[in-house]
PDB file of N, CA and C in Angstrom:
ATOM      1  N   MET A   1      69.956  90.451  67.963  1.00  0.00           N
ATOM      2  CA  MET A   1      69.281  89.250  67.517  1.00  0.00           C
ATOM      3  C   MET A   1      69.181  88.268  68.691  1.00  0.00           C
ATOM      4  N   VAL A   2      68.028  87.678  68.842  1.00  0.00           N
ATOM      5  CA  VAL A   2      67.784  86.706  69.903  1.00  0.00           C
ATOM      6  C   VAL A   2      68.391  85.367  69.505  1.00  0.00           C
ATOM      7  N   THR A   3      68.993  84.700  70.465  1.00  0.00           N
ATOM      8  CA  THR A   3      69.551  83.378  70.207  1.00  0.00           C
ATOM      9  C   THR A   3      68.671  82.304  70.841  1.00  0.00           C
ATOM     10  N   LYS A   4      68.847  81.090  70.385  1.00  0.00           N
ATOM     11  CA  LYS A   4      68.104  79.957  70.928  1.00  0.00           C
ATOM     12  C   LYS A   4      68.381  79.818  72.418  1.00  0.00           C
ATOM     13  N   GLU A   5      69.630  80.020  72.813  1.00  0.00           N
ATOM     14  CA  GLU A   5      70.004  79.883  74.220  1.00  0.00           C
ATOM     15  C   GLU A   5      69.294  80.920  75.082  1.00  0.00           C
ATOM     16  N   GLN A   6      69.169  82.167  74.595  1.00  0.00           N
ATOM     17  CA  GLN A   6      68.450  83.196  75.340  1.00  0.00           C
ATOM     18  C   GLN A   6      66.991  82.818  75.520  1.00  0.00           C
ATOM     19  N   VAL A   7      66.371  82.336  74.456  1.00  0.00           N
ATOM     20  CA  VAL A   7      64.964  81.941  74.507  1.00  0.00           C
ATOM     21  C   VAL A   7      64.783  80.813  75.519  1.00  0.00           C
ATOM     22  N   LYS A   8      65.633  79.808  75.446  1.00  0.00           N
ATOM     23  CA  LYS A   8      65.512  78.663  76.348  1.00  0.00           C
ATOM     24  C   LYS A   8      65.722  79.079  77.805  1.00  0.00           C
ATOM     25  N   GLN A   9      66.639  80.000  78.046  1.00  0.00           N
ATOM     26  CA  GLN A   9      66.903  80.447  79.409  1.00  0.00           C
ATOM     27  C   GLN A   9      65.705  81.216  79.976  1.00  0.00           C
ATOM     28  N   VAL A  10      65.163  82.133  79.210  1.00  0.00           N
ATOM     29  CA  VAL A  10      64.027  82.933  79.680  1.00  0.00           C
ATOM     30  C   VAL A  10      62.794  82.060  79.893  1.00  0.00           C
ATOM     31  N   LEU A  11      62.560  81.109  79.005  1.00  0.00           N
ATOM     32  CA  LEU A  11      61.368  80.271  79.101  1.00  0.00           C
ATOM     33  C   LEU A  11      61.559  79.056  80.016  1.00  0.00           C
ATOM     34  N   GLY A  12      62.776  78.852  80.500  1.00  0.00           N
ATOM     35  CA  GLY A  12      63.031  77.749  81.415  1.00  0.00           C
ATOM     36  C   GLY A  12      63.189  76.396  80.740  1.00  0.00           C
ATOM     37  N   TYR A  13      63.677  76.388  79.502  1.00  0.00           N
ATOM     38  CA  TYR A  13      63.863  75.150  78.750  1.00  0.00           C
ATOM     39  C   TYR A  13      65.338  74.780  78.622  1.00  0.00           C
ATOM     40  N   GLU A  14      66.190  75.215  79.566  1.00  0.00           N
ATOM     41  CA  GLU A  14      67.630  74.981  79.440  1.00  0.00           C
ATOM     42  C   GLU A  14      68.001  73.508  79.446  1.00  0.00           C
ATOM     43  N   ASN A  15      67.238  72.690  80.148  1.00  0.00           N
ATOM     44  CA  ASN A  15      67.598  71.289  80.324  1.00  0.00           C
ATOM     45  C   ASN A  15      66.941  70.340  79.327  1.00  0.00           C
ATOM     46  N   THR A  16      66.397  70.869  78.268  1.00  0.00           N
ATOM     47  CA  THR A  16      65.742  70.021  77.276  1.00  0.00           C
ATOM     48  C   THR A  16      66.080  70.491  75.866  1.00  0.00           C
ATOM     49  N   THR A  17      66.086  69.550  74.946  1.00  0.00           N
ATOM     50  CA  THR A  17      66.294  69.897  73.532  1.00  0.00           C
ATOM     51  C   THR A  17      64.996  69.709  72.740  1.00  0.00           C
ATOM     52  N   LYS A  18      63.910  69.493  73.464  1.00  0.00           N
ATOM     53  CA  LYS A  18      62.623  69.199  72.841  1.00  0.00           C
ATOM     54  C   LYS A  18      62.174  70.284  71.853  1.00  0.00           C
ATOM     55  N   TYR A  19      62.420  71.540  72.181  1.00  0.00           N
ATOM     56  CA  TYR A  19      61.914  72.646  71.365  1.00  0.00           C
ATOM     57  C   TYR A  19      62.978  73.293  70.484  1.00  0.00           C
ATOM     58  N   ASP A  20      64.183  72.778  70.473  1.00  0.00           N
ATOM     59  CA  ASP A  20      65.285  73.419  69.756  1.00  0.00           C
ATOM     60  C   ASP A  20      64.981  73.686  68.284  1.00  0.00           C
ATOM     61  N   SER A  21      64.481  72.704  67.582  1.00  0.00           N
ATOM     62  CA  SER A  21      64.245  72.895  66.139  1.00  0.00           C
ATOM     63  C   SER A  21      63.126  73.910  65.892  1.00  0.00           C
ATOM     64  N   ARG A  22      62.090  73.896  66.724  1.00  0.00           N
ATOM     65  CA  ARG A  22      61.009  74.881  66.562  1.00  0.00           C
ATOM     66  C   ARG A  22      61.488  76.281  66.885  1.00  0.00           C
ATOM     67  N   ILE A  23      62.297  76.426  67.930  1.00  0.00           N
ATOM     68  CA  ILE A  23      62.825  77.750  68.286  1.00  0.00           C
ATOM     69  C   ILE A  23      63.709  78.271  67.160  1.00  0.00           C
ATOM     70  N   ASN A  24      64.578  77.414  66.629  1.00  0.00           N
ATOM     71  CA  ASN A  24      65.451  77.821  65.517  1.00  0.00           C
ATOM     72  C   ASN A  24      64.642  78.247  64.296  1.00  0.00           C
ATOM     73  N   ALA A  25      63.533  77.596  64.049  1.00  0.00           N
ATOM     74  CA  ALA A  25      62.689  77.951  62.902  1.00  0.00           C
ATOM     75  C   ALA A  25      61.889  79.218  63.165  1.00  0.00           C
ATOM     76  N   LEU A  26      61.460  79.420  64.399  1.00  0.00           N
ATOM     77  CA  LEU A  26      60.615  80.571  64.723  1.00  0.00           C
ATOM     78  C   LEU A  26      61.378  81.889  64.785  1.00  0.00           C
ATOM     79  N   ILE A  27      62.615  81.875  65.217  1.00  0.00           N
ATOM     80  CA  ILE A  27      63.369  83.125  65.379  1.00  0.00           C
ATOM     81  C   ILE A  27      63.409  83.947  64.091  1.00  0.00           C
ATOM     82  N   PRO A  28      63.858  83.400  62.957  1.00  0.00           N
ATOM     83  CA  PRO A  28      63.891  84.237  61.746  1.00  0.00           C
ATOM     84  C   PRO A  28      62.491  84.620  61.236  1.00  0.00           C
ATOM     85  N   GLU A  29      61.510  83.737  61.429  1.00  0.00           N
ATOM     86  CA  GLU A  29      60.141  84.052  60.989  1.00  0.00           C
ATOM     87  C   GLU A  29      59.565  85.215  61.777  1.00  0.00           C
ATOM     88  N   ILE A  30      59.765  85.199  63.078  1.00  0.00           N
ATOM     89  CA  ILE A  30      59.237  86.271  63.923  1.00  0.00           C
ATOM     90  C   ILE A  30      60.001  87.569  63.682  1.00  0.00           C
ATOM     91  N   GLU A  31      61.309  87.486  63.477  1.00  0.00           N
ATOM     92  CA  GLU A  31      62.073  88.688  63.162  1.00  0.00           C
ATOM     93  C   GLU A  31      61.584  89.317  61.864  1.00  0.00           C
ATOM     94  N   LEU A  32      61.311  88.503  60.870  1.00  0.00           N
ATOM     95  CA  LEU A  32      60.780  89.001  59.606  1.00  0.00           C
ATOM     96  C   LEU A  32      59.402  89.635  59.811  1.00  0.00           C
ATOM     97  N   TRP A  33      58.566  89.004  60.629  1.00  0.00           N
ATOM     98  CA  TRP A  33      57.235  89.541  60.905  1.00  0.00           C
ATOM     99  C   TRP A  33      57.340  90.905  61.589  1.00  0.00           C
ATOM    100  N   ILE A  34      58.238  91.033  62.573  1.00  0.00           N
ATOM    101  CA  ILE A  34      58.408  92.305  63.289  1.00  0.00           C
ATOM    102  C   ILE A  34      58.918  93.384  62.344  1.00  0.00           C
ATOM    103  N   LYS A  35      59.849  93.036  61.472  1.00  0.00           N
ATOM    104  CA  LYS A  35      60.355  94.027  60.505  1.00  0.00           C
ATOM    105  C   LYS A  35      59.227  94.550  59.626  1.00  0.00           C
ATOM    106  N   GLY A  36      58.334  93.677  59.197  1.00  0.00           N
ATOM    107  CA  GLY A  36      57.204  94.109  58.385  1.00  0.00           C
ATOM    108  C   GLY A  36      56.185  94.886  59.190  1.00  0.00           C
ATOM    109  N   TYR A  37      55.904  94.446  60.395  1.00  0.00           N
ATOM    110  CA  TYR A  37      54.913  95.103  61.262  1.00  0.00           C
ATOM    111  C   TYR A  37      55.353  96.512  61.641  1.00  0.00           C
ATOM    112  N   CYS A  38      56.642  96.652  61.973  1.00  0.00           N
ATOM    113  CA  CYS A  38      57.168  97.944  62.414  1.00  0.00           C
ATOM    114  C   CYS A  38      57.740  98.781  61.269  1.00  0.00           C
ATOM    115  N   ASN A  39      57.827  98.191  60.079  1.00  0.00           N
ATOM    116  CA  ASN A  39      58.374  98.875  58.917  1.00  0.00           C
ATOM    117  C   ASN A  39      59.813  99.328  59.182  1.00  0.00           C
ATOM    118  N   ILE A  40      60.655  98.389  59.641  1.00  0.00           N
ATOM    119  CA  ILE A  40      62.055  98.664  59.947  1.00  0.00           C
ATOM    120  C   ILE A  40      62.934  97.635  59.240  1.00  0.00           C
ATOM    121  N   THR A  41      64.225  97.934  59.147  1.00  0.00           N
ATOM    122  CA  THR A  41      65.149  96.996  58.512  1.00  0.00           C
ATOM    123  C   THR A  41      66.017  96.267  59.528  1.00  0.00           C
ATOM    124  N   GLU A  42      66.239  96.874  60.682  1.00  0.00           N
ATOM    125  CA  GLU A  42      67.021  96.265  61.755  1.00  0.00           C
ATOM    126  C   GLU A  42      66.165  96.218  63.016  1.00  0.00           C
ATOM    127  N   ILE A  43      66.257  95.123  63.761  1.00  0.00           N
ATOM    128  CA  ILE A  43      65.472  94.982  64.980  1.00  0.00           C
ATOM    129  C   ILE A  43      66.299  95.451  66.169  1.00  0.00           C
ATOM    130  N   PRO A  44      65.784  96.445  66.925  1.00  0.00           N
ATOM    131  CA  PRO A  44      66.510  96.923  68.108  1.00  0.00           C
ATOM    132  C   PRO A  44      66.545  95.862  69.205  1.00  0.00           C
ATOM    133  N   GLU A  45      67.546  95.934  70.064  1.00  0.00           N
ATOM    134  CA  GLU A  45      67.670  95.003  71.185  1.00  0.00           C
ATOM    135  C   GLU A  45      66.453  95.077  72.106  1.00  0.00           C
ATOM    136  N   ASP A  46      65.786  96.231  72.141  1.00  0.00           N
ATOM    137  CA  ASP A  46      64.602  96.410  72.988  1.00  0.00           C
ATOM    138  C   ASP A  46      63.492  95.427  72.633  1.00  0.00           C
ATOM    139  N   TYR A  47      63.506  94.891  71.436  1.00  0.00           N
ATOM    140  CA  TYR A  47      62.434  94.013  70.975  1.00  0.00           C
ATOM    141  C   TYR A  47      62.688  92.530  71.288  1.00  0.00           C
ATOM    142  N   ASN A  48      63.816  92.227  71.912  1.00  0.00           N
ATOM    143  CA  ASN A  48      64.137  90.820  72.199  1.00  0.00           C
ATOM    144  C   ASN A  48      63.077  90.144  73.057  1.00  0.00           C
ATOM    145  N   LEU A  49      62.564  90.849  74.063  1.00  0.00           N
ATOM    146  CA  LEU A  49      61.542  90.256  74.913  1.00  0.00           C
ATOM    147  C   LEU A  49      60.263  89.992  74.124  1.00  0.00           C
ATOM    148  N   ASN A  50      59.936  90.872  73.185  1.00  0.00           N
ATOM    149  CA  ASN A  50      58.766  90.638  72.333  1.00  0.00           C
ATOM    150  C   ASN A  50      58.947  89.371  71.504  1.00  0.00           C
ATOM    151  N   ILE A  51      60.144  89.184  70.969  1.00  0.00           N
ATOM    152  CA  ILE A  51      60.431  87.992  70.169  1.00  0.00           C
ATOM    153  C   ILE A  51      60.278  86.740  71.032  1.00  0.00           C
ATOM    154  N   ILE A  52      60.801  86.798  72.253  1.00  0.00           N
ATOM    155  CA  ILE A  52      60.695  85.648  73.152  1.00  0.00           C
ATOM    156  C   ILE A  52      59.237  85.379  73.510  1.00  0.00           C
ATOM    157  N   ARG A  53      58.457  86.429  73.749  1.00  0.00           N
ATOM    158  CA  ARG A  53      57.026  86.246  74.044  1.00  0.00           C
ATOM    159  C   ARG A  53      56.296  85.605  72.863  1.00  0.00           C
ATOM    160  N   MET A  54      56.628  86.028  71.662  1.00  0.00           N
ATOM    161  CA  MET A  54      55.989  85.473  70.472  1.00  0.00           C
ATOM    162  C   MET A  54      56.365  83.998  70.288  1.00  0.00           C
ATOM    163  N   ILE A  55      57.620  83.664  70.570  1.00  0.00           N
ATOM    164  CA  ILE A  55      58.047  82.269  70.486  1.00  0.00           C
ATOM    165  C   ILE A  55      57.300  81.445  71.527  1.00  0.00           C
ATOM    166  N   GLU A  56      57.193  81.968  72.738  1.00  0.00           N
ATOM    167  CA  GLU A  56      56.458  81.260  73.792  1.00  0.00           C
ATOM    168  C   GLU A  56      55.003  81.041  73.376  1.00  0.00           C
ATOM    169  N   PHE A  57      54.391  82.064  72.791  1.00  0.00           N
ATOM    170  CA  PHE A  57      53.014  81.974  72.325  1.00  0.00           C
ATOM    171  C   PHE A  57      52.859  80.848  71.307  1.00  0.00           C
ATOM    172  N   ASN A  58      53.816  80.733  70.398  1.00  0.00           N
ATOM    173  CA  ASN A  58      53.772  79.676  69.390  1.00  0.00           C
ATOM    174  C   ASN A  58      54.052  78.295  69.978  1.00  0.00           C
ATOM    175  N   LEU A  59      54.932  78.216  70.972  1.00  0.00           N
ATOM    176  CA  LEU A  59      55.283  76.931  71.570  1.00  0.00           C
ATOM    177  C   LEU A  59      54.198  76.385  72.492  1.00  0.00           C
ATOM    178  N   LYS A  60      53.374  77.260  73.035  1.00  0.00           N
ATOM    179  CA  LYS A  60      52.338  76.820  73.971  1.00  0.00           C
ATOM    180  C   LYS A  60      51.339  75.872  73.329  1.00  0.00           C
ATOM    181  N   GLY A  61      51.252  75.889  72.017  1.00  0.00           N
ATOM    182  CA  GLY A  61      50.290  75.030  71.337  1.00  0.00           C
ATOM    183  C   GLY A  61      48.932  75.670  71.198  1.00  0.00           C
ATOM    184  N   GLU A  62      48.814  76.899  71.660  1.00  0.00           N
ATOM    185  CA  GLU A  62      47.537  77.601  71.542  1.00  0.00           C
ATOM    186  C   GLU A  62      47.664  78.799  70.616  1.00  0.00           C
ATOM    187  N   SER A  63      48.695  78.820  69.799  1.00  0.00           N
ATOM    188  CA  SER A  63      48.845  79.961  68.911  1.00  0.00           C
ATOM    189  C   SER A  63      47.684  80.013  67.936  1.00  0.00           C
ATOM    190  N   GLY A  64      47.089  81.158  67.873  1.00  0.00           N
ATOM    191  CA  GLY A  64      45.963  81.355  66.976  1.00  0.00           C
ATOM    192  C   GLY A  64      44.619  81.083  67.599  1.00  0.00           C
ATOM    193  N   ILE A  65      44.577  80.415  68.752  1.00  0.00           N
ATOM    194  CA  ILE A  65      43.293  80.132  69.388  1.00  0.00           C
ATOM    195  C   ILE A  65      42.872  81.363  70.185  1.00  0.00           C
ATOM    196  N   GLN A  66      41.743  81.914  69.812  1.00  0.00           N
ATOM    197  CA  GLN A  66      41.234  83.099  70.484  1.00  0.00           C
ATOM    198  C   GLN A  66      40.291  82.710  71.618  1.00  0.00           C
ATOM    199  N   SER A  67      39.465  81.683  71.410  1.00  0.00           N
ATOM    200  CA  SER A  67      38.570  81.217  72.461  1.00  0.00           C
ATOM    201  C   SER A  67      38.248  79.746  72.256  1.00  0.00           C
ATOM    202  N   LYS A  68      37.848  79.093  73.365  1.00  0.00           N
ATOM    203  CA  LYS A  68      37.481  77.681  73.332  1.00  0.00           C
ATOM    204  C   LYS A  68      36.148  77.515  74.053  1.00  0.00           C
ATOM    205  N   SER A  69      35.426  76.493  73.679  1.00  0.00           N
ATOM    206  CA  SER A  69      34.227  76.097  74.401  1.00  0.00           C
ATOM    207  C   SER A  69      34.363  74.632  74.757  1.00  0.00           C
ATOM    208  N   ILE A  70      33.940  74.260  75.925  1.00  0.00           N
ATOM    209  CA  ILE A  70      34.061  72.876  76.367  1.00  0.00           C
ATOM    210  C   ILE A  70      32.941  72.005  75.786  1.00  0.00           C
ATOM    211  N   SER A  71      31.728  72.420  75.998  1.00  0.00           N
ATOM    212  CA  SER A  71      30.581  71.646  75.523  1.00  0.00           C
ATOM    213  C   SER A  71      30.476  71.723  74.005  1.00  0.00           C
ATOM    214  N   ARG A  72      30.413  70.586  73.387  1.00  0.00           N
ATOM    215  CA  ARG A  72      30.329  70.479  71.920  1.00  0.00           C
ATOM    216  C   ARG A  72      31.536  71.089  71.218  1.00  0.00           C
ATOM    217  N   VAL A  73      32.665  71.079  71.817  1.00  0.00           N
ATOM    218  CA  VAL A  73      33.967  71.555  71.354  1.00  0.00           C
ATOM    219  C   VAL A  73      33.893  72.604  70.247  1.00  0.00           C
ATOM    220  N   SER A  74      34.279  73.806  70.578  1.00  0.00           N
ATOM    221  CA  SER A  74      34.272  74.918  69.642  1.00  0.00           C
ATOM    222  C   SER A  74      35.550  75.735  69.834  1.00  0.00           C
ATOM    223  N   TYR A  75      36.227  76.052  68.766  1.00  0.00           N
ATOM    224  CA  TYR A  75      37.433  76.867  68.808  1.00  0.00           C
ATOM    225  C   TYR A  75      37.262  78.057  67.881  1.00  0.00           C
ATOM    226  N   THR A  76      37.745  79.218  68.312  1.00  0.00           N
ATOM    227  CA  THR A  76      37.777  80.405  67.468  1.00  0.00           C
ATOM    228  C   THR A  76      39.238  80.791  67.296  1.00  0.00           C
ATOM    229  N   TYR A  77      39.658  80.972  66.065  1.00  0.00           N
ATOM    230  CA  TYR A  77      41.054  81.262  65.780  1.00  0.00           C
ATOM    231  C   TYR A  77      41.250  82.723  65.398  1.00  0.00           C
ATOM    232  N   SER A  78      42.386  83.259  65.807  1.00  0.00           N
ATOM    233  CA  SER A  78      42.768  84.624  65.469  1.00  0.00           C
ATOM    234  C   SER A  78      44.038  84.568  64.625  1.00  0.00           C
ATOM    235  N   GLN A  79      44.189  85.502  63.743  1.00  0.00           N
ATOM    236  CA  GLN A  79      45.373  85.559  62.890  1.00  0.00           C
ATOM    237  C   GLN A  79      46.442  86.487  63.462  1.00  0.00           C
ATOM    238  N   GLU A  80      46.206  87.035  64.658  1.00  0.00           N
ATOM    239  CA  GLU A  80      47.107  88.026  65.222  1.00  0.00           C
ATOM    240  C   GLU A  80      47.703  87.567  66.545  1.00  0.00           C
ATOM    241  N   TYR A  81      48.832  88.164  66.891  1.00  0.00           N
ATOM    242  CA  TYR A  81      49.427  87.929  68.200  1.00  0.00           C
ATOM    243  C   TYR A  81      48.633  88.714  69.241  1.00  0.00           C
ATOM    244  N   PRO A  82      48.563  88.219  70.480  1.00  0.00           N
ATOM    245  CA  PRO A  82      47.853  88.960  71.530  1.00  0.00           C
ATOM    246  C   PRO A  82      48.610  90.234  71.912  1.00  0.00           C
ATOM    247  N   ASP A  83      47.921  91.132  72.601  1.00  0.00           N
ATOM    248  CA  ASP A  83      48.492  92.432  72.956  1.00  0.00           C
ATOM    249  C   ASP A  83      49.770  92.323  73.779  1.00  0.00           C
ATOM    250  N   TYR A  84      49.859  91.324  74.674  1.00  0.00           N
ATOM    251  CA  TYR A  84      51.056  91.226  75.510  1.00  0.00           C
ATOM    252  C   TYR A  84      52.307  90.935  74.682  1.00  0.00           C
ATOM    253  N   CYS A  85      52.152  90.367  73.495  1.00  0.00           N
ATOM    254  CA  CYS A  85      53.304  90.129  72.617  1.00  0.00           C
ATOM    255  C   CYS A  85      53.702  91.391  71.855  1.00  0.00           C
ATOM    256  N   LEU A  86      52.727  92.231  71.556  1.00  0.00           N
ATOM    257  CA  LEU A  86      52.976  93.409  70.730  1.00  0.00           C
ATOM    258  C   LEU A  86      53.310  94.664  71.537  1.00  0.00           C
ATOM    259  N   LYS A  87      53.099  94.606  72.851  1.00  0.00           N
ATOM    260  CA  LYS A  87      53.338  95.777  73.687  1.00  0.00           C
ATOM    261  C   LYS A  87      54.788  96.237  73.563  1.00  0.00           C
ATOM    262  N   GLY A  88      54.973  97.486  73.202  1.00  0.00           N
ATOM    263  CA  GLY A  88      56.312  98.048  73.060  1.00  0.00           C
ATOM    264  C   GLY A  88      56.808  98.133  71.627  1.00  0.00           C
ATOM    265  N   LEU A  89      56.170  97.411  70.703  1.00  0.00           N
ATOM    266  CA  LEU A  89      56.582  97.509  69.298  1.00  0.00           C
ATOM    267  C   LEU A  89      56.045  98.814  68.728  1.00  0.00           C
ATOM    268  N   ARG A  90      56.891  99.539  68.056  1.00  0.00           N
ATOM    269  CA  ARG A  90      56.483 100.821  67.489  1.00  0.00           C
ATOM    270  C   ARG A  90      56.397 100.703  65.967  1.00  0.00           C
ATOM    271  N   ARG A  91      55.223 101.014  65.469  1.00  0.00           N
ATOM    272  CA  ARG A  91      55.048 101.000  64.015  1.00  0.00           C
ATOM    273  C   ARG A  91      55.538 102.332  63.468  1.00  0.00           C
ATOM    274  N   ARG A  92      56.247 102.272  62.363  1.00  0.00           N
ATOM    275  CA  ARG A  92      56.808 103.481  61.766  1.00  0.00           C
ATOM    276  C   ARG A  92      56.272 103.641  60.354  1.00  0.00           C
ATOM    277  N   LEU A  93      55.948 104.874  60.048  1.00  0.00           N
ATOM    278  CA  LEU A  93      55.463 105.184  58.705  1.00  0.00           C
ATOM    279  C   LEU A  93      56.643 105.644  57.854  1.00  0.00           C
ATOM    280  N   ARG A  94      56.644 105.240  56.626  1.00  0.00           N
ATOM    281  CA  ARG A  94      57.682 105.701  55.689  1.00  0.00           C
ATOM    282  C   ARG A  94      56.995 106.529  54.613  1.00  0.00           C
ATOM    283  N   TRP A  95      57.587 107.635  54.325  1.00  0.00           N
ATOM    284  CA  TRP A  95      57.004 108.531  53.311  1.00  0.00           C
ATOM    285  C   TRP A  95      57.680 108.356  52.000  1.00  0.00           C
TER     286      TRP A  95
END
């Protein structure tokens, strides 16, 4: 399981408490999402970097934005995480 301290260290937020409450809220949500996506009950340690990438994606403030236009302001939203967040996650089928 990823801890808040691990996330802050990897993302370079060790000296601030600005994101603490959001990180604490995102960790269980993302773990639940990965369990559903991969159809697993326990998250392997190998997935910690994916969890951190997903948290970073959400903290950037651009989560869900797929594209932007400058002139006449236009945003396109996506409901999915980008490929760099999902790389390495293995989906499993249950019979």
